[in-house]
Amino acid sequence: RILAWKVLVSPHISEKATMLGDSASPAGGGAYVFKVTDKANKIMVKKAVEERYGVKVENVNIANMPGKLRRKGAIIGHVSGFKKAVVKLSAGQTISEF
């Protein structure tokens, strides 16, 4: 049994992620983006989303997002990267929390 709260860190809300979930998008809608733990794989993400939201997942794509340098005046810092998962649901299913 996969514990969803250990795999799914948070929903990833961005302009692109919002367009993926829109039914008028070229992807056809029904796709949601989550930040996940660094140890997560596609199988773990699929089971966690199905358990947490009670939906049927069609497929999962995972990407490691690199960290970036940020500068404020003379101070240079580093923003850590993260792993994100794009989850495509079966036709007609939605997640109401988005």
Short mmCIF file of N, CA, C and O in Angstrom, two decimals:
data_model
loop_
_atom_site.label_atom_id
_atom_site.label_comp_id
_atom_site.label_asym_id
_atom_site.label_seq_id
_atom_site.Cartn_x
_atom_site.Cartn_y
_atom_site.Cartn_z
N ARG A 1 0.85 -1.18 0.00
CA ARG A 1 0.00 0.00 0.00
C ARG A 1 0.89 1.24 0.00
O ARG A 1 1.76 1.40 0.84
N ILE A 2 0.62 2.13 -0.93
CA ILE A 2 1.38 3.37 -1.08
C ILE A 2 0.70 4.45 -0.23
O ILE A 2 -0.52 4.62 -0.29
N LEU A 3 1.47 5.16 0.55
CA LEU A 3 0.92 6.28 1.31
C LEU A 3 1.01 7.54 0.45
O LEU A 3 2.10 8.04 0.17
N ALA A 4 -0.15 8.04 0.02
CA ALA A 4 -0.20 9.14 -0.95
C ALA A 4 0.49 10.39 -0.43
O ALA A 4 1.16 11.10 -1.18
N TRP A 5 0.37 10.68 0.86
CA TRP A 5 0.94 11.91 1.39
C TRP A 5 2.46 11.86 1.44
O TRP A 5 3.13 12.88 1.57
N LYS A 6 3.05 10.64 1.33
CA LYS A 6 4.51 10.53 1.29
C LYS A 6 5.05 10.69 -0.13
O LYS A 6 6.20 11.04 -0.32
N VAL A 7 4.25 10.40 -1.14
CA VAL A 7 4.68 10.46 -2.53
C VAL A 7 4.35 11.82 -3.15
O VAL A 7 5.20 12.45 -3.77
N LEU A 8 3.11 12.28 -2.98
CA LEU A 8 2.67 13.55 -3.57
C LEU A 8 3.00 14.69 -2.62
O LEU A 8 2.47 14.75 -1.51
N VAL A 9 3.88 15.59 -3.04
CA VAL A 9 4.26 16.72 -2.20
C VAL A 9 3.20 17.81 -2.27
O VAL A 9 2.69 18.27 -1.25
N SER A 10 2.86 18.24 -3.49
CA SER A 10 1.86 19.29 -3.68
C SER A 10 1.46 19.34 -5.14
O SER A 10 2.20 18.86 -6.01
N PRO A 11 0.30 19.95 -5.43
CA PRO A 11 -0.02 20.19 -6.84
C PRO A 11 0.91 21.27 -7.37
O PRO A 11 1.29 22.19 -6.64
N HIS A 12 1.32 21.15 -8.62
CA HIS A 12 2.20 22.16 -9.23
C HIS A 12 1.33 23.07 -10.08
O HIS A 12 0.86 22.67 -11.15
N ILE A 13 1.09 24.27 -9.58
CA ILE A 13 0.21 25.21 -10.26
C ILE A 13 1.06 26.18 -11.07
O ILE A 13 1.87 26.92 -10.52
N SER A 14 0.89 26.13 -12.38
CA SER A 14 1.57 27.06 -13.28
C SER A 14 0.64 27.29 -14.48
O SER A 14 -0.38 26.61 -14.62
N GLU A 15 1.02 28.22 -15.32
CA GLU A 15 0.19 28.50 -16.49
C GLU A 15 0.11 27.27 -17.40
O GLU A 15 -0.96 26.90 -17.88
N LYS A 16 1.24 26.62 -17.61
CA LYS A 16 1.26 25.44 -18.48
C LYS A 16 0.48 24.29 -17.86
O LYS A 16 -0.26 23.58 -18.56
N ALA A 17 0.62 24.09 -16.55
CA ALA A 17 -0.10 23.02 -15.88
C ALA A 17 -1.60 23.24 -15.92
O ALA A 17 -2.39 22.30 -16.07
N THR A 18 -2.03 24.49 -15.82
CA THR A 18 -3.45 24.82 -15.89
C THR A 18 -3.99 24.54 -17.29
O THR A 18 -5.10 24.03 -17.44
N MET A 19 -3.19 24.85 -18.31
CA MET A 19 -3.63 24.59 -19.69
C MET A 19 -3.75 23.09 -19.96
O MET A 19 -4.63 22.67 -20.71
N LEU A 20 -2.90 22.27 -19.34
CA LEU A 20 -2.99 20.82 -19.54
C LEU A 20 -4.30 20.26 -19.00
O LEU A 20 -4.85 19.32 -19.56
N GLY A 21 -4.80 20.83 -17.91
CA GLY A 21 -6.04 20.35 -17.32
C GLY A 21 -7.28 20.84 -18.03
O GLY A 21 -8.37 20.31 -17.84
N ASP A 22 -7.13 21.87 -18.88
CA ASP A 22 -8.27 22.46 -19.59
C ASP A 22 -8.71 21.55 -20.72
O ASP A 22 -7.89 21.03 -21.47
N SER A 23 -10.01 21.35 -20.86
CA SER A 23 -10.52 20.44 -21.89
C SER A 23 -10.31 20.98 -23.30
O SER A 23 -10.33 20.22 -24.26
N ALA A 24 -10.07 22.28 -23.45
CA ALA A 24 -9.86 22.86 -24.78
C ALA A 24 -8.41 22.78 -25.22
O ALA A 24 -8.06 23.19 -26.31
N SER A 25 -7.53 22.22 -24.38
CA SER A 25 -6.11 22.16 -24.71
C SER A 25 -5.86 21.09 -25.78
O SER A 25 -6.64 20.17 -25.95
N PRO A 26 -4.73 21.21 -26.50
CA PRO A 26 -4.40 20.19 -27.51
C PRO A 26 -4.22 18.80 -26.90
O PRO A 26 -4.43 17.80 -27.58
N ALA A 27 -3.84 18.73 -25.62
CA ALA A 27 -3.68 17.44 -24.96
C ALA A 27 -5.02 16.78 -24.66
O ALA A 27 -5.07 15.63 -24.27
N GLY A 28 -6.11 17.53 -24.80
CA GLY A 28 -7.43 16.97 -24.59
C GLY A 28 -7.94 17.08 -23.16
O GLY A 28 -9.02 16.65 -22.84
N GLY A 29 -7.17 17.69 -22.28
CA GLY A 29 -7.59 17.87 -20.90
C GLY A 29 -7.38 16.61 -20.07
O GLY A 29 -6.93 15.59 -20.55
N GLY A 30 -7.71 16.72 -18.79
CA GLY A 30 -7.60 15.57 -17.91
C GLY A 30 -6.20 15.28 -17.43
O GLY A 30 -5.94 14.21 -16.91
N ALA A 31 -5.26 16.23 -17.61
CA ALA A 31 -3.89 16.03 -17.14
C ALA A 31 -3.64 16.96 -15.97
O ALA A 31 -4.01 18.13 -16.00
N TYR A 32 -3.00 16.45 -14.93
CA TYR A 32 -2.71 17.22 -13.73
C TYR A 32 -1.23 17.07 -13.40
O TYR A 32 -0.64 16.01 -13.63
N VAL A 33 -0.65 18.12 -12.83
CA VAL A 33 0.79 18.12 -12.53
C VAL A 33 0.97 18.19 -11.01
O VAL A 33 0.35 19.02 -10.34
N PHE A 34 1.83 17.32 -10.48
CA PHE A 34 2.14 17.26 -9.06
C PHE A 34 3.63 17.34 -8.84
O PHE A 34 4.41 16.81 -9.63
N LYS A 35 4.05 17.99 -7.76
CA LYS A 35 5.42 17.86 -7.29
C LYS A 35 5.45 16.58 -6.47
O LYS A 35 4.56 16.34 -5.65
N VAL A 36 6.45 15.74 -6.71
CA VAL A 36 6.55 14.46 -6.02
C VAL A 36 7.92 14.34 -5.36
O VAL A 36 8.83 15.12 -5.64
N THR A 37 8.06 13.36 -4.48
CA THR A 37 9.34 13.16 -3.79
C THR A 37 10.40 12.69 -4.79
O THR A 37 10.09 12.15 -5.85
N ASP A 38 11.66 12.89 -4.43
CA ASP A 38 12.76 12.52 -5.32
C ASP A 38 12.84 11.02 -5.56
O ASP A 38 13.37 10.58 -6.57
N LYS A 39 12.34 10.21 -4.65
CA LYS A 39 12.41 8.75 -4.77
C LYS A 39 11.22 8.16 -5.54
O LYS A 39 11.19 6.96 -5.78
N ALA A 40 10.24 8.99 -5.90
CA ALA A 40 9.01 8.49 -6.53
C ALA A 40 9.27 7.99 -7.94
O ALA A 40 10.09 8.54 -8.67
N ASN A 41 8.54 6.93 -8.33
CA ASN A 41 8.57 6.45 -9.70
C ASN A 41 7.14 6.46 -10.25
O ASN A 41 6.19 6.79 -9.54
N LYS A 42 6.97 6.09 -11.51
CA LYS A 42 5.66 6.18 -12.16
C LYS A 42 4.62 5.30 -11.47
O LYS A 42 3.47 5.71 -11.31
N ILE A 43 5.00 4.11 -11.07
CA ILE A 43 4.06 3.19 -10.43
C ILE A 43 3.59 3.75 -9.09
O ILE A 43 2.40 3.71 -8.77
N MET A 44 4.53 4.29 -8.30
CA MET A 44 4.17 4.87 -7.01
C MET A 44 3.24 6.06 -7.18
O MET A 44 2.26 6.21 -6.44
N VAL A 45 3.51 6.92 -8.17
CA VAL A 45 2.68 8.10 -8.41
C VAL A 45 1.28 7.68 -8.84
O VAL A 45 0.28 8.21 -8.35
N LYS A 46 1.18 6.71 -9.73
CA LYS A 46 -0.12 6.23 -10.21
C LYS A 46 -0.96 5.71 -9.05
O LYS A 46 -2.13 6.09 -8.88
N LYS A 47 -0.38 4.86 -8.21
CA LYS A 47 -1.12 4.30 -7.08
C LYS A 47 -1.51 5.38 -6.08
O LYS A 47 -2.61 5.36 -5.52
N ALA A 48 -0.62 6.35 -5.85
CA ALA A 48 -0.90 7.41 -4.88
C ALA A 48 -2.05 8.29 -5.35
O ALA A 48 -2.94 8.64 -4.56
N VAL A 49 -2.08 8.66 -6.64
CA VAL A 49 -3.15 9.51 -7.16
C VAL A 49 -4.47 8.75 -7.15
O VAL A 49 -5.52 9.30 -6.76
N GLU A 50 -4.46 7.49 -7.55
CA GLU A 50 -5.70 6.70 -7.54
C GLU A 50 -6.24 6.54 -6.13
O GLU A 50 -7.44 6.61 -5.91
N GLU A 51 -5.34 6.32 -5.16
CA GLU A 51 -5.77 6.16 -3.76
C GLU A 51 -6.28 7.47 -3.17
O GLU A 51 -7.31 7.51 -2.51
N ARG A 52 -5.56 8.55 -3.43
CA ARG A 52 -5.88 9.84 -2.81
C ARG A 52 -7.14 10.48 -3.38
O ARG A 52 -7.96 11.01 -2.67
N TYR A 53 -7.30 10.42 -4.71
CA TYR A 53 -8.40 11.13 -5.36
C TYR A 53 -9.51 10.22 -5.87
O TYR A 53 -10.53 10.71 -6.35
N GLY A 54 -9.35 8.92 -5.83
CA GLY A 54 -10.39 7.99 -6.26
C GLY A 54 -10.68 8.07 -7.75
O GLY A 54 -11.83 8.02 -8.17
N VAL A 55 -9.64 8.21 -8.57
CA VAL A 55 -9.80 8.29 -10.02
C VAL A 55 -8.98 7.19 -10.67
O VAL A 55 -8.17 6.53 -10.03
N LYS A 56 -9.17 6.98 -11.98
CA LYS A 56 -8.42 5.99 -12.74
C LYS A 56 -7.36 6.73 -13.56
O LYS A 56 -7.68 7.59 -14.37
N VAL A 57 -6.09 6.40 -13.34
CA VAL A 57 -4.98 7.05 -14.03
C VAL A 57 -4.65 6.27 -15.30
O VAL A 57 -4.48 5.05 -15.27
N GLU A 58 -4.56 6.99 -16.42
CA GLU A 58 -4.23 6.37 -17.70
C GLU A 58 -2.72 6.23 -17.88
O GLU A 58 -2.23 5.17 -18.22
N ASN A 59 -1.97 7.33 -17.67
CA ASN A 59 -0.51 7.23 -17.72
C ASN A 59 0.14 8.34 -16.91
O ASN A 59 -0.51 9.31 -16.53
N VAL A 60 1.44 8.18 -16.65
CA VAL A 60 2.21 9.12 -15.83
C VAL A 60 3.53 9.42 -16.55
O VAL A 60 4.20 8.51 -17.02
N ASN A 61 3.88 10.69 -16.63
CA ASN A 61 5.19 11.10 -17.12
C ASN A 61 5.89 11.85 -16.00
O ASN A 61 5.27 12.67 -15.31
N ILE A 62 7.19 11.57 -15.82
CA ILE A 62 7.95 12.19 -14.73
C ILE A 62 9.11 12.97 -15.32
O ILE A 62 9.75 12.52 -16.27
N ALA A 63 9.38 14.15 -14.72
CA ALA A 63 10.52 14.97 -15.15
C ALA A 63 11.24 15.51 -13.93
O ALA A 63 10.61 15.91 -12.95
N ASN A 64 12.58 15.48 -13.99
CA ASN A 64 13.39 16.11 -12.96
C ASN A 64 13.67 17.54 -13.39
O ASN A 64 14.32 17.76 -14.42
N MET A 65 13.20 18.50 -12.63
CA MET A 65 13.41 19.91 -12.95
C MET A 65 14.71 20.36 -12.28
O MET A 65 14.90 20.14 -11.08
N PRO A 66 15.61 20.98 -13.03
CA PRO A 66 16.90 21.37 -12.46
C PRO A 66 16.78 22.58 -11.54
O PRO A 66 15.86 23.38 -11.68
N GLY A 67 17.70 22.70 -10.61
CA GLY A 67 17.77 23.88 -9.77
C GLY A 67 18.29 25.06 -10.59
O GLY A 67 18.88 24.88 -11.65
N LYS A 68 18.07 26.27 -10.09
CA LYS A 68 18.47 27.45 -10.85
C LYS A 68 19.22 28.42 -9.95
O LYS A 68 18.99 28.47 -8.74
N LEU A 69 20.10 29.19 -10.57
CA LEU A 69 20.78 30.26 -9.85
C LEU A 69 19.88 31.48 -9.80
O LEU A 69 19.26 31.85 -10.79
N ARG A 70 19.82 32.12 -8.64
CA ARG A 70 19.05 33.35 -8.47
C ARG A 70 19.98 34.40 -7.88
O ARG A 70 20.80 34.11 -7.02
N ARG A 71 19.81 35.62 -8.32
CA ARG A 71 20.70 36.68 -7.88
C ARG A 71 19.89 37.85 -7.36
O ARG A 71 18.89 38.23 -7.94
N LYS A 72 20.31 38.39 -6.24
CA LYS A 72 19.71 39.60 -5.68
C LYS A 72 20.86 40.53 -5.34
O LYS A 72 21.52 40.37 -4.32
N GLY A 73 21.13 41.48 -6.23
CA GLY A 73 22.28 42.36 -6.06
C GLY A 73 23.57 41.58 -6.23
O GLY A 73 23.76 40.89 -7.21
N ALA A 74 24.45 41.69 -5.25
CA ALA A 74 25.73 41.01 -5.33
C ALA A 74 25.67 39.59 -4.80
O ALA A 74 26.63 38.83 -4.90
N ILE A 75 24.53 39.22 -4.21
CA ILE A 75 24.40 37.90 -3.59
C ILE A 75 23.82 36.92 -4.61
O ILE A 75 22.78 37.17 -5.19
N ILE A 76 24.52 35.82 -4.80
CA ILE A 76 24.06 34.79 -5.71
C ILE A 76 23.62 33.59 -4.89
O ILE A 76 24.35 33.12 -4.02
N GLY A 77 22.40 33.12 -5.14
CA GLY A 77 21.87 31.98 -4.41
C GLY A 77 21.49 30.87 -5.37
O GLY A 77 21.59 31.01 -6.59
N HIS A 78 21.04 29.77 -4.82
CA HIS A 78 20.66 28.61 -5.60
C HIS A 78 19.29 28.13 -5.13
O HIS A 78 19.09 27.90 -3.94
N VAL A 79 18.36 27.99 -6.08
CA VAL A 79 17.04 27.45 -5.78
C VAL A 79 17.08 25.97 -6.12
O VAL A 79 17.48 25.60 -7.24
N SER A 80 16.71 25.11 -5.18
CA SER A 80 16.80 23.68 -5.42
C SER A 80 15.78 23.23 -6.45
O SER A 80 14.70 23.82 -6.60
N GLY A 81 16.11 22.19 -7.18
CA GLY A 81 15.21 21.62 -8.17
C GLY A 81 14.18 20.71 -7.51
O GLY A 81 14.17 20.53 -6.29
N PHE A 82 13.35 20.10 -8.32
CA PHE A 82 12.32 19.20 -7.81
C PHE A 82 11.94 18.20 -8.89
O PHE A 82 12.34 18.34 -10.05
N LYS A 83 11.20 17.20 -8.52
CA LYS A 83 10.69 16.21 -9.46
C LYS A 83 9.20 16.44 -9.62
O LYS A 83 8.49 16.65 -8.63
N LYS A 84 8.73 16.45 -10.87
CA LYS A 84 7.29 16.63 -11.09
C LYS A 84 6.74 15.49 -11.92
O LYS A 84 7.46 14.86 -12.69
N ALA A 85 5.45 15.24 -11.73
CA ALA A 85 4.77 14.16 -12.45
C ALA A 85 3.54 14.72 -13.15
O ALA A 85 2.75 15.43 -12.53
N VAL A 86 3.40 14.44 -14.44
CA VAL A 86 2.22 14.80 -15.20
C VAL A 86 1.34 13.56 -15.27
O VAL A 86 1.75 12.54 -15.84
N VAL A 87 0.16 13.65 -14.68
CA VAL A 87 -0.74 12.50 -14.55
C VAL A 87 -1.92 12.70 -15.49
O VAL A 87 -2.63 13.71 -15.40
N LYS A 88 -2.13 11.76 -16.41
CA LYS A 88 -3.26 11.81 -17.34
C LYS A 88 -4.33 10.86 -16.84
O LYS A 88 -4.08 9.68 -16.62
N LEU A 89 -5.54 11.40 -16.65
CA LEU A 89 -6.65 10.59 -16.15
C LEU A 89 -7.44 9.99 -17.31
O LEU A 89 -7.36 10.47 -18.45
N SER A 90 -8.22 8.96 -17.03
CA SER A 90 -9.08 8.36 -18.02
C SER A 90 -10.14 9.37 -18.45
O SER A 90 -10.44 10.32 -17.72
N ALA A 91 -10.72 9.16 -19.60
CA ALA A 91 -11.70 10.10 -20.17
C ALA A 91 -12.87 10.32 -19.22
O ALA A 91 -13.39 9.38 -18.62
N GLY A 92 -13.25 11.58 -19.07
CA GLY A 92 -14.40 11.94 -18.25
C GLY A 92 -14.14 12.08 -16.78
O GLY A 92 -15.03 12.43 -16.02
N GLN A 93 -12.92 11.85 -16.32
CA GLN A 93 -12.63 11.96 -14.90
C GLN A 93 -11.88 13.25 -14.61
O GLN A 93 -11.06 13.71 -15.43
N THR A 94 -12.17 13.84 -13.46
CA THR A 94 -11.51 15.07 -13.05
C THR A 94 -11.16 14.98 -11.57
O THR A 94 -11.72 14.16 -10.83
N ILE A 95 -10.25 15.84 -11.15
CA ILE A 95 -9.93 16.00 -9.74
C ILE A 95 -10.50 17.33 -9.31
O ILE A 95 -10.12 18.38 -9.84
N SER A 96 -11.41 17.32 -8.35
CA SER A 96 -12.16 18.52 -8.00
C SER A 96 -11.33 19.55 -7.23
O SER A 96 -11.69 20.72 -7.19
N GLU A 97 -10.22 19.15 -6.62
CA GLU A 97 -9.43 20.07 -5.81
C GLU A 97 -8.62 21.06 -6.63
O GLU A 97 -8.03 21.98 -6.08
N PHE A 98 -8.55 20.87 -7.94
CA PHE A 98 -7.78 21.79 -8.78
C PHE A 98 -8.63 22.93 -9.27
O PHE A 98 -9.72 22.86 -9.64
#
